[in-house]
Amino acid sequence: MTHMLTTFALPERLKRNFLLFILLLLSQFSFSQKSAMNSESIVPYKNAIKGIILPTPFYSTFSLGYERYISIHSLVEIVTNNQFYFDEMGVPNYTLCIMPGYKYLTISQTKGLSNFWFSAYLMYRFWKDFHHENGIETNCTLYHYGIGFSIGKKIYISINKSWFLDIGLGISNNIYHEIPIFSTSDWIDTYFGEDMLVRPIVQFGKKF
């Protein structure tokens, strides 16, 4: 009889131990889920679209970008920027920039130190003016090719951190060639040079 009682008592101990083990796992899982939800290092989104439209009578700009997250710290992006404006002489100018790059995000438990970013990017810039004076057309075309660096901060403007504002500043070192064309003759000249371009960054975005 004693042997029979021992035989039936053993599964009960196993059941109790197994139940305690499950409860322990559930408590740890719940704790880890809460920690993950409260942690700024968790990135629930893999993609983002961002841009800005600023139309004015004398200066208009349209910027559009795409981000792809490859880790909680890293993403790759491509940004295009179109500008149309009148210079101080009233001459219309058009600019197109294409800038692919890599961006590193800071993750910190200190709230003020999180969500800063550092970026390295390539620059392609096309610029053209449309100048007419006394029936003479003197268009000028400028091409830039360079590499740049920028720094900024991603500011979240929604509770679930899907909507954000990117603000920053970049600078690029570029090789350019300029092609002025004079319509009164077939003469075309090309100038080569080097310069630096400043890049202010203000974009609203949505992660998905």
GROMACS .gro file of C-alpha atoms in nm:
model
  208
    1MET     CA    1   0.000   0.000   0.000
    2THR     CA    2   0.278   0.233   0.084
    3HIS     CA    3   0.430   0.161  -0.252
    4MET     CA    4   0.099   0.243  -0.425
    5LEU     CA    5   0.067   0.577  -0.243
    6THR     CA    6   0.422   0.670  -0.336
    7THR     CA    7   0.355   0.582  -0.700
    8PHE     CA    8   0.053   0.814  -0.718
    9ALA     CA    9   0.214   1.092  -0.516
   10LEU     CA   10   0.508   1.130  -0.757
   11PRO     CA   11   0.304   1.267  -1.051
   12GLU     CA   12   0.140   1.520  -0.817
   13ARG     CA   13   0.481   1.660  -0.724
   14LEU     CA   14   0.571   1.675  -1.091
   15LYS     CA   15   0.248   1.859  -1.165
   16ARG     CA   16   0.315   2.112  -0.891
   17ASN     CA   17   0.672   2.166  -1.007
   18PHE     CA   18   0.561   2.198  -1.367
   19LEU     CA   19   0.290   2.449  -1.267
   20LEU     CA   20   0.540   2.656  -1.069
   21PHE     CA   21   0.776   2.646  -1.364
   22ILE     CA   22   0.502   2.773  -1.599
   23LEU     CA   23   0.405   3.050  -1.357
   24LEU     CA   24   0.769   3.153  -1.329
   25LEU     CA   25   0.801   3.165  -1.708
   26LEU     CA   26   0.484   3.370  -1.741
   27SER     CA   27   0.599   3.617  -1.477
   28GLN     CA   28   0.937   3.655  -1.648
   29PHE     CA   29   0.773   3.692  -1.987
   30SER     CA   30   0.535   3.957  -1.854
   31PHE     CA   31   0.823   4.146  -1.697
   32SER     CA   32   1.028   4.130  -2.015
   33GLN     CA   33   0.732   4.248  -2.224
   34LYS     CA   34   0.681   4.550  -2.000
   35SER     CA   35   1.051   4.628  -2.014
   36ALA     CA   36   1.046   4.601  -2.391
   37MET     CA   37   0.746   4.828  -2.420
   38ASN     CA   38   0.911   5.089  -2.199
   39SER     CA   39   1.249   5.064  -2.369
   40GLU     CA   40   1.334   5.320  -2.639
   41SER     CA   41   1.570   5.072  -2.798
   42ILE     CA   42   1.283   4.868  -2.944
   43VAL     CA   43   1.205   4.967  -3.304
   44PRO     CA   44   0.865   4.822  -3.404
   45TYR     CA   45   0.881   4.975  -3.754
   46LYS     CA   46   1.114   4.887  -4.041
   47ASN     CA   47   1.033   5.163  -4.292
   48ALA     CA   48   0.960   5.533  -4.296
   49ILE     CA   49   0.861   5.798  -4.549
   50LYS     CA   50   0.943   6.161  -4.478
   51GLY     CA   51   0.932   6.495  -4.653
   52ILE     CA   52   0.824   6.857  -4.651
   53ILE     CA   53   0.650   7.096  -4.890
   54LEU     CA   54   0.714   7.469  -4.863
   55PRO     CA   55   0.544   7.669  -5.142
   56THR     CA   56   0.596   8.047  -5.151
   57PRO     CA   57   0.579   8.299  -5.438
   58PHE     CA   58   0.959   8.346  -5.448
   59TYR     CA   59   1.096   8.019  -5.308
   60SER     CA   60   0.944   7.673  -5.320
   61THR     CA   61   1.091   7.344  -5.203
   62PHE     CA   62   0.969   6.987  -5.205
   63SER     CA   63   1.161   6.715  -5.022
   64LEU     CA   64   1.086   6.342  -5.012
   65GLY     CA   65   1.281   6.063  -4.842
   66TYR     CA   66   1.268   5.695  -4.756
   67GLU     CA   67   1.428   5.517  -4.459
   68ARG     CA   68   1.492   5.145  -4.412
   69TYR     CA   69   1.590   5.027  -4.063
   70ILE     CA   70   1.851   4.750  -4.056
   71SER     CA   71   1.892   4.747  -3.675
   72ILE     CA   72   1.787   4.949  -3.371
   73HIS     CA   73   2.089   5.174  -3.430
   74SER     CA   74   2.125   5.178  -3.808
   75LEU     CA   75   1.928   5.271  -4.117
   76VAL     CA   76   1.987   5.351  -4.481
   77GLU     CA   77   1.803   5.631  -4.654
   78ILE     CA   78   1.763   5.816  -4.980
   79VAL     CA   79   1.643   6.176  -4.993
   80THR     CA   80   1.548   6.393  -5.290
   81ASN     CA   81   1.508   6.768  -5.275
   82ASN     CA   82   1.360   6.998  -5.541
   83GLN     CA   83   1.384   7.377  -5.524
   84PHE     CA   84   1.256   7.654  -5.746
   85TYR     CA   85   1.335   8.015  -5.661
   86PHE     CA   86   1.425   8.358  -5.797
   87ASP     CA   87   1.769   8.501  -5.722
   88GLU     CA   88   1.849   8.864  -5.635
   89MET     CA   89   1.837   8.957  -6.006
   90GLY     CA   90   1.494   8.801  -6.049
   91VAL     CA   91   1.634   8.508  -6.250
   92PRO     CA   92   1.448   8.176  -6.201
   93ASN     CA   93   1.659   7.886  -6.072
   94TYR     CA   94   1.587   7.515  -6.042
   95THR     CA   95   1.776   7.267  -5.820
   96LEU     CA   96   1.749   6.889  -5.783
   97CYS     CA   97   1.944   6.700  -5.514
   98ILE     CA   98   1.964   6.322  -5.465
   99MET     CA   99   2.133   6.205  -5.144
  100PRO     CA  100   2.163   5.836  -5.047
  101GLY     CA  101   2.320   5.775  -4.707
  102TYR     CA  102   2.374   5.576  -4.390
  103LYS     CA  103   2.244   5.698  -4.054
  104TYR     CA  104   2.339   5.591  -3.700
  105LEU     CA  105   2.088   5.643  -3.416
  106THR     CA  106   2.176   5.683  -3.050
  107ILE     CA  107   1.986   5.473  -2.796
  108SER     CA  108   2.017   5.572  -2.432
  109GLN     CA  109   1.828   5.520  -2.107
  110THR     CA  110   1.880   5.891  -2.047
  111LYS     CA  111   1.589   6.045  -2.233
  112GLY     CA  112   1.771   6.360  -2.340
  113LEU     CA  113   2.052   6.165  -2.504
  114SER     CA  114   1.839   5.930  -2.712
  115ASN     CA  115   1.729   5.962  -3.077
  116PHE     CA  116   2.020   6.173  -3.196
  117TRP     CA  117   2.157   6.066  -3.534
  118PHE     CA  118   2.476   6.096  -3.734
  119SER     CA  119   2.478   6.048  -4.109
  120ALA     CA  120   2.721   6.007  -4.398
  121TYR     CA  121   2.575   6.061  -4.744
  122LEU     CA  122   2.659   6.099  -5.111
  123MET     CA  123   2.556   6.415  -5.294
  124TYR     CA  124   2.438   6.462  -5.649
  125ARG     CA  125   2.310   6.812  -5.729
  126PHE     CA  126   2.179   6.955  -6.052
  127TRP     CA  127   2.129   7.332  -6.076
  128LYS     CA  128   2.010   7.541  -6.370
  129ASP     CA  129   1.913   7.903  -6.418
  130PHE     CA  130   1.700   8.051  -6.695
  131HIS     CA  131   1.829   8.397  -6.777
  132HIS     CA  132   1.688   8.613  -7.055
  133GLU     CA  133   1.800   8.968  -7.124
  134ASN     CA  134   1.722   9.173  -7.437
  135GLY     CA  135   1.623   8.857  -7.618
  136ILE     CA  136   1.950   8.681  -7.530
  137GLU     CA  137   1.933   8.353  -7.340
  138THR     CA  138   2.230   8.272  -7.114
  139ASN     CA  139   2.144   7.952  -6.931
  140CYS     CA  140   2.394   7.800  -6.690
  141THR     CA  141   2.402   7.439  -6.569
  142LEU     CA  142   2.594   7.323  -6.263
  143TYR     CA  143   2.659   6.964  -6.150
  144HIS     CA  144   2.783   6.869  -5.803
  145TYR     CA  145   2.922   6.530  -5.692
  146GLY     CA  146   3.036   6.493  -5.333
  147ILE     CA  147   3.022   6.335  -4.991
  148GLY     CA  148   2.872   6.490  -4.679
  149PHE     CA  149   2.810   6.446  -4.310
  150SER     CA  150   2.513   6.555  -4.101
  151ILE     CA  151   2.392   6.552  -3.743
  152GLY     CA  152   2.045   6.592  -3.602
  153LYS     CA  153   1.767   6.457  -3.385
  154LYS     CA  154   1.452   6.256  -3.444
  155ILE     CA  155   1.165   6.403  -3.241
  156TYR     CA  156   0.860   6.180  -3.201
  157ILE     CA  157   0.526   6.362  -3.214
  158SER     CA  158   0.291   6.067  -3.155
  159ILE     CA  159   0.247   5.830  -2.861
  160ASN     CA  160   0.324   5.516  -3.061
  161LYS     CA  161   0.634   5.683  -3.212
  162SER     CA  162   0.518   5.641  -3.569
  163TRP     CA  163   0.505   6.012  -3.656
  164PHE     CA  164   0.824   6.211  -3.617
  165LEU     CA  165   1.014   6.527  -3.706
  166ASP     CA  166   1.372   6.512  -3.831
  167ILE     CA  167   1.579   6.825  -3.776
  168GLY     CA  168   1.950   6.859  -3.844
  169LEU     CA  169   2.231   7.021  -4.036
  170GLY     CA  170   2.474   6.877  -4.289
  171ILE     CA  171   2.773   6.988  -4.492
  172SER     CA  172   2.923   6.830  -4.803
  173ASN     CA  173   3.248   6.869  -4.993
  174ASN     CA  174   3.186   6.856  -5.368
  175ILE     CA  175   3.351   6.853  -5.705
  176TYR     CA  176   3.148   7.047  -5.959
  177HIS     CA  177   3.153   7.135  -6.323
  178GLU     CA  178   2.968   7.430  -6.469
  179ILE     CA  179   2.839   7.453  -6.825
  180PRO     CA  180   2.736   7.804  -6.935
  181ILE     CA  181   2.556   7.815  -7.270
  182PHE     CA  182   2.514   8.134  -7.472
  183SER     CA  183   2.236   8.119  -7.728
  184THR     CA  184   2.395   8.380  -7.955
  185SER     CA  185   2.681   8.147  -8.047
  186ASP     CA  186   2.783   7.783  -8.050
  187TRP     CA  187   3.052   7.843  -7.788
  188ILE     CA  188   3.025   7.616  -7.486
  189ASP     CA  189   3.274   7.628  -7.201
  190THR     CA  190   3.307   7.410  -6.893
  191TYR     CA  191   3.454   7.508  -6.558
  192PHE     CA  192   3.564   7.264  -6.289
  193GLY     CA  193   3.601   7.344  -5.922
  194GLU     CA  194   3.548   7.241  -5.563
  195ASP     CA  195   3.312   7.386  -5.304
  196MET     CA  196   3.115   7.308  -4.989
  197LEU     CA  197   2.739   7.308  -4.953
  198VAL     CA  198   2.538   7.348  -4.632
  199ARG     CA  199   2.228   7.131  -4.597
  200PRO     CA  200   1.955   7.233  -4.350
  201ILE     CA  201   1.728   6.938  -4.266
  202VAL     CA  202   1.361   6.969  -4.164
  203GLN     CA  203   1.132   6.678  -4.252
  204PHE     CA  204   0.811   6.529  -4.115
  205GLY     CA  205   0.783   6.152  -4.139
  206LYS     CA  206   0.569   5.844  -4.081
  207LYS     CA  207   0.702   5.499  -3.987
  208PHE     CA  208   0.531   5.181  -4.099
   0.00000   0.00000   0.00000
